[in-house]
Short mmCIF file of C-alpha atoms in Angstrom, two decimals:
data_model
loop_
_atom_site.label_atom_id
_atom_site.label_comp_id
_atom_site.label_asym_id
_atom_site.label_seq_id
_atom_site.Cartn_x
_atom_site.Cartn_y
_atom_site.Cartn_z
CA LYS A 128 -193.12 26.23 -55.03
CA GLU A 129 -194.22 25.73 -58.65
CA THR A 130 -191.31 27.90 -59.78
CA ALA A 131 -188.89 25.82 -57.68
CA GLU A 132 -190.33 22.61 -59.15
CA ARG A 133 -190.03 24.00 -62.68
CA GLU A 134 -186.45 25.12 -62.07
CA LYS A 135 -185.65 21.71 -60.66
CA GLY A 136 -187.04 20.06 -63.80
CA GLU A 137 -185.03 22.42 -65.99
CA ARG A 138 -181.86 21.67 -64.04
CA GLU A 139 -182.44 17.93 -64.35
CA ALA A 140 -183.07 18.26 -68.10
CA ALA A 141 -179.94 20.38 -68.49
CA ALA A 142 -177.94 17.82 -66.51
CA GLU A 143 -179.21 15.00 -68.74
CA LYS A 144 -178.42 17.02 -71.85
CA GLU A 145 -174.93 17.84 -70.58
CA LYS A 146 -174.36 14.18 -69.69
CA ALA A 147 -175.39 13.06 -73.19
CA ALA A 148 -173.13 15.69 -74.76
CA ASN A 149 -170.18 14.58 -72.61
CA GLU A 150 -170.77 10.93 -73.56
CA ALA A 151 -170.96 11.82 -77.26
CA ALA A 152 -167.76 13.87 -76.99
CA GLU A 153 -166.00 11.00 -75.22
CA LYS A 154 -167.08 8.52 -77.91
CA GLU A 155 -165.89 10.90 -80.62
CA ARG A 156 -162.54 11.37 -78.86
CA VAL A 157 -162.06 7.59 -78.47
CA ALA A 158 -162.97 7.03 -82.13
CA ALA A 159 -160.49 9.71 -83.18
CA LEU A 160 -157.75 8.14 -81.07
CA GLU A 161 -158.48 4.70 -82.48
CA ALA A 162 -158.41 6.06 -86.03
CA ALA A 163 -155.08 7.79 -85.34
CA VAL A 164 -153.60 4.61 -83.89
CA LYS A 165 -154.78 2.55 -86.88
CA GLU A 166 -153.43 5.14 -89.33
CA LYS A 167 -150.07 5.25 -87.56
CA ALA A 168 -149.88 1.41 -87.50
CA ALA A 169 -150.66 1.25 -91.21
CA SER A 170 -148.04 3.89 -91.93
CA GLU A 171 -145.44 2.04 -89.87
CA ALA A 172 -146.28 -1.26 -91.60
CA ALA A 173 -145.95 0.36 -95.02
CA GLU A 174 -142.68 1.99 -94.01
CA ARG A 175 -141.37 -1.31 -92.66
CA GLU A 176 -142.38 -3.14 -95.83
CA LYS A 177 -140.74 -0.43 -97.91
CA GLY A 178 -137.57 -0.68 -95.79
CA GLU A 179 -137.46 -4.43 -96.22
CA LYS A 180 -138.01 -4.03 -99.94
CA ASP A 181 -135.25 -1.41 -100.12
CA ALA A 182 -132.89 -3.69 -98.16
CA ALA A 183 -133.60 -6.56 -100.51
CA GLU A 184 -133.17 -4.23 -103.47
CA LYS A 185 -129.88 -3.01 -102.08
CA ALA A 186 -128.62 -6.57 -101.49
CA ARG A 187 -129.62 -7.54 -104.97
CA ALA A 188 -127.91 -4.41 -106.34
CA VAL A 189 -124.69 -5.29 -104.49
CA ALA A 190 -124.76 -8.81 -105.93
CA GLU A 191 -125.40 -7.46 -109.40
CA THR A 192 -122.63 -4.89 -108.91
CA ALA A 193 -120.18 -7.65 -108.00
CA GLU A 194 -121.10 -9.56 -111.11
CA LYS A 195 -121.02 -6.50 -113.34
CA GLU A 196 -117.64 -5.31 -112.05
CA LYS A 197 -116.16 -8.32 -113.78
CA ALA A 198 -117.69 -7.18 -117.06
CA GLY A 199 -115.84 -3.88 -116.90
CA ARG A 200 -116.86 -0.39 -117.71
CA GLU A 201 -120.43 -1.15 -118.78
CA ALA A 202 -121.18 -2.78 -115.41
CA ALA A 203 -119.69 0.24 -113.55
CA GLU A 204 -121.95 2.65 -115.46
CA LYS A 205 -125.01 0.57 -114.63
CA ASP A 206 -124.02 0.48 -110.96
CA ALA A 207 -123.68 4.27 -110.94
CA GLU A 208 -127.15 4.60 -112.43
CA LYS A 209 -128.61 2.34 -109.76
CA GLU A 210 -126.84 4.35 -107.05
CA LYS A 211 -128.42 7.47 -108.43
CA ASP A 212 -131.84 5.81 -108.28
CA ARG A 213 -131.22 4.74 -104.70
CA ALA A 214 -130.28 8.28 -103.69
CA GLY A 215 -133.47 9.54 -105.29
CA LYS A 216 -135.52 7.02 -103.33
CA GLU A 217 -133.84 7.99 -100.08
CA LYS A 218 -134.57 11.63 -100.78
CA GLU A 219 -138.19 10.79 -101.50
CA ARG A 220 -138.45 8.77 -98.30
CA ALA A 221 -136.90 11.65 -96.31
CA ALA A 222 -139.48 14.04 -97.79
CA LYS A 223 -142.31 11.67 -96.84
CA ASP A 224 -140.90 11.37 -93.30
CA ALA A 225 -140.87 15.16 -93.03
CA VAL A 226 -144.52 15.32 -94.13
CA VAL A 227 -145.52 12.64 -91.58
CA LYS A 228 -143.64 14.47 -88.82
CA GLU A 229 -145.35 17.73 -89.67
CA GLN A 230 -148.74 16.00 -89.65
CA ASP A 231 -148.01 14.43 -86.26
CA GLU A 232 -147.11 17.86 -84.86
CA ARG A 233 -150.34 19.36 -86.19
CA GLU A 234 -152.36 16.54 -84.64
CA ALA A 235 -150.59 17.02 -81.30
CA ASP A 236 -151.36 20.76 -81.39
CA ALA A 237 -155.01 20.04 -82.23
CA LYS A 238 -155.29 17.56 -79.35
CA GLU A 239 -153.74 20.04 -76.92
CA LYS A 240 -156.13 22.77 -78.06
CA ALA A 241 -159.13 20.42 -77.71
CA ALA A 242 -158.04 19.43 -74.19
CA LYS A 243 -157.70 23.11 -73.21
CA GLU A 244 -161.16 23.93 -74.58
CA ALA A 245 -162.67 20.95 -72.76
CA LYS A 246 -161.10 22.11 -69.49
CA GLU A 247 -162.47 25.63 -69.99
CA LYS A 248 -165.95 24.29 -70.72
CA GLU A 249 -165.79 22.15 -67.60
CA ALA A 250 -164.83 25.18 -65.50
CA ASP A 251 -167.73 27.21 -67.00
CA ALA A 252 -170.16 24.37 -66.29
CA GLN A 253 -168.98 24.17 -62.66
CA LYS A 254 -169.40 27.92 -62.24
CA GLU A 255 -172.91 27.79 -63.70
CA LYS A 256 -173.79 24.89 -61.39
CA GLU A 257 -172.62 26.83 -58.34
CA THR A 258 -174.63 29.89 -59.44
CA LYS A 259 -177.80 27.81 -59.83
CA GLU A 260 -177.29 26.16 -56.44
CA ALA A 261 -176.90 29.58 -54.79
CA ALA A 262 -180.09 30.83 -56.49
CA GLN A 263 -181.98 27.73 -55.37
CA LYS A 264 -180.76 28.18 -51.79
CA GLU A 265 -181.85 31.84 -51.82
CA ALA A 266 -185.30 30.91 -53.18
CA SER A 267 -185.72 28.26 -50.47
CA GLU A 268 -184.81 30.79 -47.76
CA LYS A 269 -187.31 33.33 -49.15
CA GLU A 270 -190.02 30.65 -49.23
CA ARG A 271 -189.27 29.72 -45.61
CA VAL A 272 -189.47 33.36 -44.47
CA ALA A 273 -192.75 33.86 -46.35
CA THR A 274 -194.22 30.71 -44.76
CA GLU A 275 -193.26 31.91 -41.28
CA ALA A 276 -194.74 35.36 -41.96
CA ALA A 277 -198.00 33.80 -43.18
CA ALA A 278 -198.20 31.62 -40.07
CA LYS A 279 -197.61 34.63 -37.81
CA ALA A 280 -200.25 36.65 -39.67
CA LYS A 281 -202.79 33.83 -39.33
CA ALA A 282 -202.08 33.48 -35.61
CA ALA A 283 -202.51 37.25 -35.12
CA GLY A 284 -205.76 37.17 -37.09
CA ASP A 285 -207.10 34.26 -35.03
CA GLU A 286 -206.16 36.05 -31.81
CA ALA A 287 -207.87 39.27 -32.93
CA ALA A 288 -211.02 37.37 -33.95
CA GLU A 289 -211.18 35.62 -30.59
CA ARG A 290 -210.68 38.90 -28.70
CA GLU A 291 -213.40 40.56 -30.80
CA LYS A 292 -215.73 37.64 -30.08
CA VAL A 293 -215.16 37.93 -26.32
CA GLU A 294 -215.63 41.69 -26.36
CA LYS A 295 -218.86 41.32 -28.34
CA GLU A 296 -220.23 38.73 -25.94
CA THR A 297 -219.34 40.94 -22.99
CA ALA A 298 -221.00 43.99 -24.55
CA GLU A 299 -224.16 41.98 -25.33
CA LYS A 300 -224.35 40.73 -21.78
CA GLU A 301 -223.86 44.25 -20.40
CA ALA A 302 -226.62 45.56 -22.66
CA ALA A 303 -228.97 42.80 -21.52
CA GLU A 304 -228.19 43.60 -17.90
CA LYS A 305 -229.00 47.30 -18.41
CA GLU A 306 -232.45 46.38 -19.75
CA ARG A 307 -233.37 44.35 -16.69
CA ALA A 308 -235.20 45.75 -13.64
CA PRO A 309 -233.26 47.37 -10.81
CA THR A 310 -234.22 44.43 -8.61
CA GLU A 311 -231.87 42.26 -10.63
CA ALA A 312 -228.80 44.35 -9.82
CA ALA A 313 -227.23 41.57 -7.87
CA ALA A 314 -227.70 39.09 -10.74
CA LYS A 315 -226.30 41.63 -13.21
CA GLU A 316 -223.21 42.15 -11.09
CA THR A 317 -222.73 38.41 -10.82
CA ALA A 318 -223.07 38.00 -14.61
CA ALA A 319 -220.61 40.83 -15.23
CA ASN A 320 -218.17 39.26 -12.82
CA ASP A 321 -218.58 35.91 -14.58
CA ALA A 322 -217.99 37.50 -17.97
CA ALA A 323 -214.95 39.35 -16.69
CA GLU A 324 -213.62 36.16 -15.12
CA LYS A 325 -214.20 34.26 -18.39
CA GLU A 326 -212.45 36.96 -20.39
CA ARG A 327 -209.52 36.99 -18.02
CA GLY A 328 -209.29 33.19 -18.18
CA GLU A 329 -209.32 33.22 -21.97
#
């Protein structure tokens, strides 16, 4: 019984510990998701601001180009230079987009791996729980069988003690009857009959 109580306490402590670990993992996962969402929002805002800035730059470049075309060859050379700069910026932006995409793919792979590991841990925990429940059930059954055996042994012991007591009383009465005078034969027979009747009744 003490072992069962101790195992019960250990199971409860393990359950509390597992619960706390699951809560901590959930908080960590939520925090990670929130951080990823914030980072993505910031990146999108920066990209949008950059796009707006590029659009304004492009509009301004077109206006300047229109003005400089009237000035001739010098304006055309300046426009070509600006076009080259724009192409460089677009290339840089494309490279940044590729880096962001690669990072997103790595994060997705990491999330998938974490989900798989969590599922495996959950399956292991369930298996361990079932094993402990089976062990507890087996221990309870053994305790029940032992209790029944003890009760049967006690009953047999009580019965044997009672039978020994009756036999002893009968023997003592028979011995007392043998010591009496022959004239008391009738009383001895009556006492023996009474003892036998008492024994049979018991």
